[in-house]
Amino acid sequence: MKPVRKSVVGLTLLAPVAAFAKSDKPNIVFFLVDDMGWVDSSVAYGEEVYPNNLRFNTPNMARLAEAGVMLTNAYACPVSTPTRTSLMTGMNAAHTHITNWTARERDTPSDASGGDIEPGSVPEKETDILRRPDWNINGMSPVPDVEHTQYAKPFPQLLKDAGYFTIHVGKAHWAAAGTPGASPYNMGFVVNVAGNVAGKPRSYLSEDNYGNTKELWDMVAVQNMTEYYGTGVHLTEALTREALKTLEYPVQHDEPFFLYMAHHAVHTPIQPDKRFIQKYLDAGMDEGQARYASMIEGVDKSLGDLLDFLEKRDLVDNTIVIFMTDNGGNSENKQKGGILHTQNKPLREGKASVYEGGIRVPLIFRWPGHVAPGTRVNTPVIAEDLYPTILEMAGVRNAEIPQTLDGQSLVKLVTKGSQLAAKAAKKGEIASQAEATRLVTPVEVSGIDPERMLVFHYPHQWKPYSLIDIDYMTAVRKGEWKLVYRMLTGELELYNLSEDIGEQNNLAAKYPEKVKELATALSDQLRSWKASMPTVRRTETPVPMPDEMLN
Amino acid sequence: MKPVRKSVVGLTLLAPVAAFAKSDKPNIVFFLVDDMGWVDSSVAYGEEVYPNNLRFNTPNMARLAEAGVMLTNAYACPVSTPTRTSLMTGMNAAHTHITNWTARERDTPSDASGGDIEPGSVPEKETDILRRPDWNINGMSPVPDVEHTQYAKPFPQLLKDAGYFTIHVGKAHWAAAGTPGASPYNMGFVVNVAGNVAGKPRSYLSEDNYGNTKELWDMVAVQNMTEYYGTGVHLTEALTREALKTLEYPVQHDEPFFLYMAHHAVHTPIQPDKRFIQKYLDAGMDEGQARYASMIEGVDKSLGDLLDFLEKRDLVDNTIVIFMTDNGGNSENKQKGGILHTQNKPLREGKASVYEGGIRVPLIFRWPGHVAPGTRVNTPVIAEDLYPTILEMAGVRNAEIPQTLDGQSLVKLVTKGSQLAAKAAKKGEIASQAEATRLVTPVEVSGIDPERMLVFHYPHQWKPYSLIDIDYMTAVRKGEWKLVYRMLTGELELYNLSEDIGEQNNLAAKYPEKVKELATALSDQLRSWKASMPTVRRTETPVPMPDEMLN
């Protein structure tokens, strides 16, 4: 395939670093989409346009990308809560021991397989081979000594302490009901709209009161939306309107704000955004695909509305906008239409998998005067990096926190790194998909070692049935190499992502030394974090670490 | 009965008016209790201690009263929404045409009797004699042109525009779902916790997730409380903790705040506050009475916690605290224990009635340096007065609003009036219950004419069964006189409240000229407001105005 030259979109000359007009603290908008895959956009989040990109229409994501820097090797966790708690703690999910989504009710593991059958009893089903690990099933907590939680100071609290007007809109999903982490008001947010323990809405439709009807209701029905019931407004639009309202106070008072705009979309249920669906049906998509595409465009419209607001209020120059999604696209849900396990192509698998389809996410920073617009940087980065990044952007230094950070600030990467990328692109030094992991930004410039180890740990069974490329897996990326470990079988797989982004060619047999290097490093890291591991039911011993499989 | 000298509690010398230390804008805490009757407290809200007062323990209400001025003739509407929308509009309920509580769903009258039976058909039941009036069944709206709403600019919006950090915690209940008034975020509040269309909770108990269980849920389940589910925290305490959290930002930023602390308690369901119930049981109360008293004490504790917060943060001197309830105590609910229709004695009837038991409410202002502490003022005042009062206190002048105010500012009454009351009490000029309506504060001093007309309009049937002293009534108070009009029978009753606070002696036959005066004035006022009136089904004509019954 001929390399498509897409690595630099709408490159313009780097604007000089501007002095902030009103305040030395920039406003920050963190725009987080749920379950939106890496190729679920008309703008390519990597180096290349894939067929899947053609199914979507996201002009505002493109608008943001053209004005900012895109991190083409950005990662999250395989599922929602771990990513969200990594964002809020600055810690890797294997370190927080929040490796799966939190159930609504306290003390309730969300693992699909049990853990409650008699120890030592013979497993009857394949899904009974392993017993779920002991993990922080209640999520994170901003106060200590809450059972089965990771105690940490969330960065919004530090922003608030530093004078920021912090706003939460949409999905929180950091913790179970009955624990402090359930409420954004405990996590450092001044204002909350809708955030609680819900991991998804029961309905996006105002006709269903967003799940607040006798028939639909359960604890994840969306709260704070009463005014829209029956009005025909899709949840994505309703949350956007609420977000715009909450910005009035800090803007009026010239106070720096942090907006955490966390859409429920495009998580299931896949329900149409009526404003946009017709063109996708007309284009010949099946109903599910069209619904999904309309939800994506709804999110894009939301992003556009926020960008418009910043322009109208003359806030663009002093507002950092960060766009991200919480994990890969769901490839295991028929509501989305199309063929299961293919929707994230060229990436392998989807949500809940440690293959690229489950963990690779869009990540864009717009920061006028600091970031070279229209650039791409391909150093691998991960969700927990956002914690120190956002704090550094906000000028919060030396904060006292109880947790040990794993993430590293990306500020130099997105500023100096983007400037370097802009120069490199001008000189034609980045020219192909194959160079996506060539890592143009050295650690001396960016502060981020392109060869650092990124860990993805999912010691769980996701669904009540076995999913071979999803359940009980852990992985590590280091530079262009990725090692995948299957806990159920003990297999180790090795991929070279710069040549094989789809993880189709297992090179383990070809490069045993690389396997050994990565398995050792990954195991050491997991051991140092005391990472949760499942138990083998037959032997009542923990699943072996990857390096135990080397001989 | 020997008059009990209770009109001045803990009187101290009037403190000099202090200059504000931090800001020229005082903070304002408006503490609103639901369905708490005038005698449901150990502190007497009138001039006398009644037997009912002995059933309660409310040290913090007493603490507030000792530091502030109590308005011993304060009124609200017979039911919740009309009071709350009168507060938010500054208009009388007969003028907003929001005379009953708003149902959850849009376009749904809450009237107990129909309105949907065939026009002209013969009524079969007593409750079918009248057809419900055309009223603003969707409540109030902060934006124009919403069907069946009163459009008005809520005073919190004006406070916010003036720089206040405005906080809503608890029960809103201004409007139906699907309309803008359903959300505090549209009513000028910067922060909202729990406020929506709910008029009552499904449960106060965390064990029930405050109504958020599959069995209990309906649209009035309390939102934003997920963190407390199953923790044993009573809703009253949970809302208080949330309120204290929301105050952190404005206090930290030294910004003036307005806290609208609107408890769901002590509305039904009557569920015990475990922290306090035992002593009431030990005192020999029945279970219902003890539960109710424990809920009252829970609210009192909440008030105390807020007062403590103000003290700890050195905010007392610059914070106005206003305490009020939204209507009289419910006298028609067996959950409260005791004997129905007697719980508000000496007042006649209770919630939903225009007799004193339904409309007379506690009202206390604490305003250090402005209000003479421990004083009582007996000029009659009414809910809609709070709108201009609070705006004047906040220094908001000449605001452009779409509605025509009926309320009058009470600022001079509570400042100069309380000072006059302090002097009068010192001289022994107020000495008895009989003087409750003697109106020691003349209009020249207080700006409030003690003889102005206060209207209470309830053209509805409350329950699915007939309640003779509640349904379809309207009333007016003018000075010491009160006229009650029964729409179902056309009867006019006259009471002298200074001699007969219990409204037991109908003086209509004795003072026909007074009846005529009040009936005429009331009718003129209702006509000028185009007040909603029921229709007589048999004739399909509106119920006659009170003055049409004079001959």
Short mmCIF file of C-alpha atoms in Angstrom, two decimals, chain B residues 306-530:
data_model
loop_
_atom_site.label_atom_id
_atom_site.label_comp_id
_atom_site.label_asym_id
_atom_site.label_seq_id
_atom_site.Cartn_x
_atom_site.Cartn_y
_atom_site.Cartn_z
CA LEU B 306 -24.65 25.73 58.64
CA LEU B 307 -24.52 28.24 61.49
CA ASP B 308 -21.43 26.45 62.82
CA PHE B 309 -19.82 26.66 59.40
CA LEU B 310 -20.41 30.40 59.27
CA GLU B 311 -18.85 30.77 62.70
CA LYS B 312 -15.84 28.63 61.88
CA ARG B 313 -15.19 30.56 58.71
CA ASP B 314 -15.68 33.93 60.36
CA LEU B 315 -18.62 34.66 58.09
CA VAL B 316 -21.30 35.40 60.65
CA ASP B 317 -21.07 39.18 60.49
CA ASN B 318 -21.43 39.34 56.75
CA THR B 319 -24.00 36.62 56.23
CA ILE B 320 -27.75 37.07 56.35
CA VAL B 321 -29.57 33.93 57.39
CA ILE B 322 -33.25 33.61 56.58
CA PHE B 323 -35.31 30.74 57.92
CA MET B 324 -38.74 29.91 56.53
CA THR B 325 -41.04 27.05 55.69
CA ASP B 326 -43.06 26.65 52.52
CA ASN B 327 -46.54 26.12 53.95
CA GLY B 328 -48.30 24.90 57.04
CA GLY B 329 -47.89 21.49 58.57
CA ASN B 330 -49.67 18.61 56.93
CA SER B 331 -52.76 17.80 58.98
CA GLU B 332 -54.11 15.18 56.62
CA ASN B 333 -51.46 12.49 56.81
CA LYS B 334 -51.58 9.63 59.23
CA GLN B 335 -47.83 8.99 59.01
CA LYS B 336 -47.27 11.93 61.31
CA GLY B 337 -49.15 10.24 64.10
CA GLY B 338 -51.49 12.06 66.44
CA ILE B 339 -55.00 13.05 65.44
CA LEU B 340 -55.67 14.36 61.96
CA HIS B 341 -56.56 18.02 61.59
CA THR B 342 -55.28 18.93 65.03
CA GLN B 343 -51.51 18.96 64.64
CA ASN B 344 -51.26 22.67 63.99
CA LYS B 345 -53.34 23.74 66.97
CA PRO B 346 -54.08 26.41 67.93
CA LEU B 347 -54.16 27.08 64.20
CA ARG B 348 -57.05 25.74 62.21
CA GLU B 349 -56.37 23.04 59.64
CA GLY B 350 -53.04 22.58 57.87
CA LYS B 351 -51.32 22.30 54.53
CA ALA B 352 -53.43 23.19 51.50
CA SER B 353 -55.92 25.16 53.57
CA VAL B 354 -56.20 28.94 53.55
CA TYR B 355 -56.93 28.75 57.27
CA GLU B 356 -53.96 29.79 59.34
CA GLY B 357 -52.75 26.21 59.81
CA GLY B 358 -52.08 26.00 56.09
CA ILE B 359 -50.41 29.31 55.45
CA ARG B 360 -48.80 30.71 58.57
CA VAL B 361 -45.08 29.99 58.62
CA PRO B 362 -41.99 30.68 60.67
CA LEU B 363 -39.82 33.49 59.34
CA ILE B 364 -36.57 34.61 60.93
CA PHE B 365 -33.90 36.99 59.68
CA ARG B 366 -30.45 37.04 61.25
CA TRP B 367 -28.46 39.99 60.01
CA PRO B 368 -25.77 41.09 62.43
CA GLY B 369 -25.43 44.81 62.72
CA HIS B 370 -28.70 45.44 60.94
CA VAL B 371 -31.34 43.47 62.75
CA ALA B 372 -31.93 43.84 66.48
CA PRO B 373 -31.32 40.38 67.87
CA GLY B 374 -33.97 38.49 69.75
CA THR B 375 -36.84 40.63 68.49
CA ARG B 376 -40.26 39.95 67.06
CA VAL B 377 -42.14 42.03 64.54
CA ASN B 378 -45.79 41.33 63.95
CA THR B 379 -46.51 43.12 60.71
CA PRO B 380 -48.06 40.59 58.32
CA VAL B 381 -45.74 39.59 55.50
CA ILE B 382 -45.93 37.02 52.72
CA ALA B 383 -43.68 34.81 50.61
CA GLU B 384 -43.51 37.13 47.59
CA ASP B 385 -41.96 39.80 49.80
CA LEU B 386 -38.74 37.78 49.91
CA TYR B 387 -37.90 38.54 46.27
CA PRO B 388 -37.49 42.31 46.63
CA THR B 389 -36.16 41.85 50.15
CA ILE B 390 -33.28 39.64 49.14
CA LEU B 391 -32.45 41.79 46.15
CA GLU B 392 -32.34 44.91 48.31
CA MET B 393 -30.15 43.13 50.84
CA ALA B 394 -27.78 42.21 48.03
CA GLY B 395 -27.73 45.75 46.71
CA VAL B 396 -29.38 44.82 43.42
CA ARG B 397 -31.34 47.85 42.24
CA ASN B 398 -33.41 48.68 39.19
CA ALA B 399 -33.12 45.24 37.71
CA GLU B 400 -35.01 44.76 34.48
CA ILE B 401 -37.53 42.02 34.93
CA PRO B 402 -40.47 40.93 32.82
CA GLN B 403 -42.87 40.33 35.70
CA THR B 404 -44.77 42.80 37.86
CA LEU B 405 -43.88 42.37 41.51
CA ASP B 406 -46.51 42.05 44.18
CA GLY B 407 -44.11 41.62 47.06
CA GLN B 408 -42.55 44.48 48.96
CA SER B 409 -39.08 44.66 50.43
CA LEU B 410 -38.97 43.84 54.11
CA VAL B 411 -35.55 45.35 54.64
CA LYS B 412 -36.76 48.38 56.57
CA LEU B 413 -39.19 46.22 58.49
CA VAL B 414 -36.55 43.81 59.69
CA THR B 415 -33.95 46.49 60.39
CA LYS B 416 -35.76 49.61 61.60
CA GLY B 417 -38.77 47.53 62.53
CA SER B 418 -36.76 45.18 64.67
CA GLN B 419 -35.07 48.11 66.34
CA LEU B 420 -38.45 49.62 67.12
CA ALA B 421 -39.65 46.25 68.38
CA ALA B 422 -36.61 46.03 70.61
CA LYS B 423 -37.41 49.39 72.11
CA ALA B 424 -41.08 48.60 72.46
CA ALA B 425 -40.32 45.31 74.14
CA LYS B 426 -37.95 47.03 76.50
CA LYS B 427 -40.69 49.43 77.44
CA GLY B 428 -43.11 46.55 77.79
CA GLU B 429 -45.33 47.77 74.98
CA ILE B 430 -45.76 44.30 73.49
CA ALA B 431 -47.10 42.15 76.21
CA SER B 432 -49.54 39.62 74.97
CA GLN B 433 -50.73 37.30 72.31
CA ALA B 434 -53.69 39.56 71.83
CA GLU B 435 -51.30 42.14 70.58
CA ALA B 436 -49.91 39.94 67.87
CA THR B 437 -51.71 41.90 65.25
CA ARG B 438 -51.44 45.23 67.01
CA LEU B 439 -48.77 46.03 64.50
CA VAL B 440 -46.19 47.95 66.44
CA THR B 441 -44.30 48.93 63.32
CA PRO B 442 -46.00 51.70 61.39
CA VAL B 443 -45.64 52.01 57.65
CA GLU B 444 -43.65 55.24 57.99
CA VAL B 445 -40.88 53.29 59.69
CA SER B 446 -41.03 49.93 58.02
CA GLY B 447 -42.22 50.69 54.52
CA ILE B 448 -44.80 47.95 54.97
CA ASP B 449 -48.40 48.94 55.58
CA PRO B 450 -49.64 46.74 58.42
CA GLU B 451 -53.07 47.05 56.84
CA ARG B 452 -52.09 45.90 53.37
CA MET B 453 -54.04 43.05 51.86
CA LEU B 454 -52.49 39.57 51.69
CA VAL B 455 -54.22 37.09 49.39
CA PHE B 456 -54.29 33.29 49.66
CA HIS B 457 -55.89 31.57 46.73
CA TYR B 458 -56.48 27.85 46.42
CA PRO B 459 -59.08 27.16 43.72
CA HIS B 460 -58.38 23.44 43.75
CA GLN B 461 -59.39 20.17 45.18
CA TRP B 462 -56.39 18.76 47.03
CA LYS B 463 -57.13 15.07 47.46
CA PRO B 464 -59.26 12.54 45.59
CA TYR B 465 -61.77 12.91 48.42
CA SER B 466 -63.45 16.05 49.61
CA LEU B 467 -61.80 18.07 52.38
CA ILE B 468 -64.28 20.62 53.55
CA ASP B 469 -61.85 23.10 55.13
CA ILE B 470 -59.28 22.84 52.35
CA ASP B 471 -60.77 22.49 48.87
CA TYR B 472 -61.68 25.45 46.69
CA MET B 473 -61.09 28.32 49.06
CA THR B 474 -59.66 31.77 48.89
CA ALA B 475 -58.87 34.20 51.67
CA VAL B 476 -57.57 37.63 52.40
CA ARG B 477 -55.91 39.04 55.46
CA LYS B 478 -55.99 42.78 56.11
CA GLY B 479 -54.66 43.96 59.44
CA GLU B 480 -56.25 41.88 62.13
CA TRP B 481 -59.13 40.79 59.89
CA LYS B 482 -59.37 37.76 57.68
CA LEU B 483 -62.06 36.86 55.19
CA VAL B 484 -62.40 33.28 54.00
CA TYR B 485 -64.42 32.43 50.90
CA ARG B 486 -65.68 28.95 50.17
CA MET B 487 -66.15 28.50 46.46
CA LEU B 488 -68.10 25.30 46.82
CA THR B 489 -70.82 26.87 48.93
CA GLY B 490 -70.42 30.59 48.39
CA GLU B 491 -70.01 31.14 52.13
CA LEU B 492 -68.02 34.07 53.47
CA GLU B 493 -66.42 33.85 56.90
CA LEU B 494 -64.86 36.64 58.89
CA TYR B 495 -62.30 36.23 61.66
CA ASN B 496 -60.46 38.62 63.91
CA LEU B 497 -57.00 37.06 64.17
CA SER B 498 -55.86 39.23 67.04
CA GLU B 499 -58.55 37.69 69.20
CA ASP B 500 -59.08 34.40 67.46
CA ILE B 501 -55.94 32.97 65.90
CA GLY B 502 -57.73 29.61 65.69
CA GLU B 503 -60.47 31.03 63.41
CA GLN B 504 -63.22 29.52 65.51
CA ASN B 505 -65.59 32.47 65.73
CA ASN B 506 -67.07 33.50 62.41
CA LEU B 507 -67.93 37.18 62.79
CA ALA B 508 -69.43 37.62 59.33
CA ALA B 509 -72.94 38.14 60.61
CA LYS B 510 -71.73 40.58 63.23
CA TYR B 511 -69.61 42.76 60.91
CA PRO B 512 -71.29 42.82 57.49
CA GLU B 513 -69.51 46.02 56.51
CA LYS B 514 -66.12 44.46 57.17
CA VAL B 515 -67.18 41.45 55.12
CA LYS B 516 -68.22 43.73 52.31
CA GLU B 517 -65.00 45.72 52.48
CA LEU B 518 -62.80 42.64 52.36
CA ALA B 519 -64.90 40.77 49.81
CA THR B 520 -64.82 43.74 47.51
CA ALA B 521 -61.12 44.33 47.90
CA LEU B 522 -60.32 40.65 47.45
CA SER B 523 -62.52 40.33 44.40
CA ASP B 524 -61.07 43.43 42.80
CA GLN B 525 -57.59 42.08 43.38
CA LEU B 526 -58.43 38.66 41.98
CA ARG B 527 -60.06 40.24 38.96
CA SER B 528 -57.08 42.50 38.33
CA TRP B 529 -54.80 39.46 38.43
CA LYS B 530 -57.24 37.49 36.28
#
